Amino acid sequence: MRIETHLAQIGTKKEPKTGAINFPVYFATAYEHIGGVSTGFDYTRTANPTRQVLEQSIAALEEGDAGFACSSGMAAIQTVMGLFSQGDHLIVSLDLYGGTYRLFEQVLSRYGLTFSWVDLRDLSQVEQAIQPNTKAIFIETLTNPLIQVINLEEICQLAKRQQLLTIVDNTFMTPYLQQPIKWGADIVLHSATKYLGGHNDVLAGLIVSKGEELSERIGFLHNSIGATLAPLDAWLLMRGMKTLALRMNQHLANARELALFLNQHPLVEKVFYPSFDPEGRQILTKQARGFSGIFSFRLKDENLVRPFLEHLEVISFAESLGGVESLITHPATQTHADMPDELCQKIGICGRLVRISVGIEHIEDLQQDIAQALKKADQIIRRSGLS
Amino acid sequence: MKKETIALHNGNEIDPYTGAASIPIYQASTYHQFSLEHPNQFDYARSGNPTREALENAIAKLEGGCRGFAFASGMAAISTTFLLFSHNDHLIVSKDVYGGTYRLLTQVLTRLGIEVTFVDTTDLQAVEAAIRPNTKGIYIETPSNPLLKVSNLSLLAELAKAYQLLTIVDNTFLTPYYQQPLKLGIDVVVHSATKFIGGHSDVVAGLVVVKEDEIAEKISFLQNSFGAILGVQDSWLILRGLKTLPVRMKNSSKSAKVIADWLEQHPAVQRVYYTGLESHEGHKLQAEQASGHGAVLSFDVGSEEKAKQILNRVRLPLVAVSLGAVESILSYPAMMSHASMPREVRLQYGISDGLLRLSVGLEDVEDLIADLEQALSVKSLLVTSEGRR
Ligand SMILES: Cc1ncc(COP(=O)(O)O)c(C=O)c1O
Ligand SMILES: Cc1ncc(COP(=O)(O)O)c(C=O)c1O
């Protein structure tokens, strides 16, 4: 079955009693042991029928063996991190979501876990970072916010040789564009708050695992830690996923046009979009179906940033991405505020960097909005003599 | 103001924009920022959401704390609270804590370098004797599950202060309606709000309330970083449940006492555990530190066989995991809440094979007694599941 079909059919034919095409929301927390035996559902933290449909769907979409739904993307990441024990070491994408950085360095480091931050595009650096106690490689690709591309097949092969787990945060791509398990990944993570939900109205995280033993361990952690997704949110997420393919096609088309437009703009220094990075482009052409709908760009002058953001009329200045509405974020003060300046500099996150999640509005309205806001910003700083 | 009133009027029940008498469900995951320099209070729903905040404020008021936090489940609340500690820290934990807490501690947190000693926290000397140089906290469940042992919260808080330990109380069984641990000197209260606070068997949720700003800051950081937050719709449902918490608790506790008295007289019952009974060793202390005895009781029918017979024959209570709902729930700790505890440990803790736990709901108490009577009094052991609907 093709992925579009899978997506549209989420939850169908699963409710034999009524035939409801749309799977019901089960709010019940407790399940009666009818005739003294469990129906397979006991307590909703452990398993909930609505959540289970979602979990089975994402497992199928990512071609993994088991899926787990969590209360947020961060909760999914923390649940997976429960696999490790004190003394373990992980190799992590240098450029990655600030919240993941915060969790690793400010919470998990207190539990005896250590992390090496490595540019995963360079395999020799990865190899050098491996220590006797290294247990896993944590990969974000595309990376956030610099949209770098990591070669999943190569890095997963390296990990296999060294008996390391590979964990891929697939938030920016979704299984519609990229299926990391096909390239050898063991675990796939999502902030489903983003493209999978797609409407900026649910906070959710998903985990997909490959292999029975690993799936069992994650299932144990999911229930024990208890950061599970609420049934209504599971239902909203499935509702969003039904239109994932359509939305992604539009996000991709709009992002491409907007990236080309900004690449020509005199006030823009650089656009971070896979098409403009020959190496990244080559890898993505092989391992994915498209370039995602998010990219970043660096303005020529830091003074432009504030008036530019404040004068946008269509696009919202808000933290998050992947929704039908276009959003612009300022990584240095929002998503990556908890990353130390030094590391930000090393990666290339500066005050002039802006990340856009391109929505499904009409492309001309988006272009015009950005053009007028940049123009106003330019006038303002010229007038105040800042430039 | 009395708790009955606070449950309804705590400053979070009215939407400030429209005056709506029920706070709206803000489903938005993110918030537009009108200015880079002056960000709004809300930026991203994991960090803060108006509906969730209304619940967080309401529970803080009811517990008499400075700040509340809502989580995806009781376990998520407890997992987040334990993140206050670091590897090589040692904790003292009530011996018969909820099975899920026991599992989290022994199978997840010990791997991350947290050391745990399980102690009978009703015995103050045993607690003091367990304190080590690296002890950082005491985690107490009172009354405990399922034997309803009562720990002395004021004395434990005093002891903890003397050694600079953080005290955490799981207040699920009594709720702030009957017990306010923060007022007795405890630092942090956790709840499985799935139980009495939600009260309708329709939401899984956890809550944390803290006494002081310093810990509030840390929990707030952890709540956002780990991200095990409560969904918005669920926050709203819990707020809705909270409004009837006092009346539900009162009614169910009254019935629980009647049932406990009745069970105590029943020839098929070997022992009844309910703090409202004078025969319970924690009766007096409970009456001092709490304003009621709650709606959960346990009783021992002697054997696994007899317990299963009753589980098969009752018609009114749900036979299920969980407790604290409008519906009565009968559960079998040995195979349900404490299934993850090894049998030897379980027996040693007094959780026998014939122990049943009843969470009393809002049904008529005479109907409940009549149902228990027919389930208990059958002599034959050849009962099959036919007795069940
Ligand atoms: C790549 C990536 N991973 C993880 C997360 C965390 O997910 P959530 O915000 O749903 O907790 C985010 C976004 O916030 C993200 O962009
Ligand atoms: C006393 C107690 N604490 C904590 C929990 C865990 O809460 P939850 O099931 O909401 O995760 C439970 C019940 O399951 C409980 O009974």
CSV table of C-alpha atoms and ligand atoms in Angstrom, one decimal, chain A residues 71-77 96-100 138 140 142-144 169-172 189-194 202-205 294 319-321 335 355, chain B residues 44 46 224-227, ligand 1:
chain,number,residue,atom,x,y,z
A,71,SER,CA,2.3,13.8,25.6
A,72,SER,CA,4.8,15.9,23.6
A,73,GLY,CA,7.9,15.5,21.4
A,74,MET,CA,10.1,16.1,24.5
A,75,ALA,CA,8.2,13.4,26.4
A,76,ALA,CA,8.9,11.0,23.5
A,77,ILE,CA,12.6,11.8,23.7
A,96,LEU,CA,19.6,20.2,16.8
A,97,TYR,CA,16.4,21.4,18.5
A,98,GLY,CA,17.3,23.5,21.6
A,99,GLY,CA,14.8,21.6,23.8
A,100,THR,CA,16.7,18.4,23.2
A,138,PHE,CA,21.1,10.6,18.2
A,140,GLU,CA,18.3,15.0,13.7
A,142,LEU,CA,17.1,17.8,8.6
A,143,THR,CA,18.7,19.6,11.4
A,144,ASN,CA,17.1,22.4,13.3
A,169,ASP,CA,14.3,12.7,15.1
A,170,ASN,CA,12.2,12.7,11.9
A,171,THR,CA,10.1,15.7,12.8
A,172,PHE,CA,11.1,17.9,9.9
A,189,LEU,CA,11.0,10.0,17.0
A,190,HIS,CA,8.6,12.8,16.2
A,191,SER,CA,7.4,16.0,17.6
A,192,ALA,CA,3.9,15.2,16.2
A,193,THR,CA,3.0,18.7,17.3
A,194,LYS,CA,4.5,19.7,13.9
A,202,VAL,CA,-2.1,19.4,19.4
A,203,LEU,CA,1.0,18.8,21.4
A,204,ALA,CA,2.2,15.2,20.9
A,205,GLY,CA,5.2,13.0,20.5
A,294,ILE,CA,11.1,24.6,6.6
A,319,GLU,CA,7.6,29.4,18.1
A,320,SER,CA,6.8,26.1,16.4
A,321,LEU,CA,6.5,24.8,12.9
A,335,THR,CA,13.8,27.6,20.2
A,355,ARG,CA,13.6,30.2,10.5
B,44,TYR,CA,4.4,27.5,23.3
B,46,ARG,CA,4.4,22.8,26.4
B,224,ASN,CA,8.9,22.1,30.2
B,225,SER,CA,12.1,20.2,29.5
B,226,PHE,CA,10.8,16.7,29.9
B,227,GLY,CA,7.4,17.7,28.4
C,1,LIG,C1,13.0,18.6,15.7
C,1,LIG,C2,12.2,18.7,17.0
C,1,LIG,N1,12.3,17.7,17.9
C,1,LIG,C3,11.6,17.7,19.0
C,1,LIG,C4,10.8,18.8,19.4
C,1,LIG,C5,10.1,18.8,20.7
C,1,LIG,O1,8.7,18.5,20.4
C,1,LIG,P1,7.5,19.1,21.4
C,1,LIG,O2,7.6,20.6,21.3
C,1,LIG,O3,6.3,18.5,20.7
C,1,LIG,O4,7.8,18.6,22.7
C,1,LIG,C6,10.7,19.9,18.4
C,1,LIG,C7,9.9,21.1,18.7
C,1,LIG,O5,9.6,21.7,19.5
C,1,LIG,C8,11.5,19.8,17.3
C,1,LIG,O6,11.5,20.8,16.4
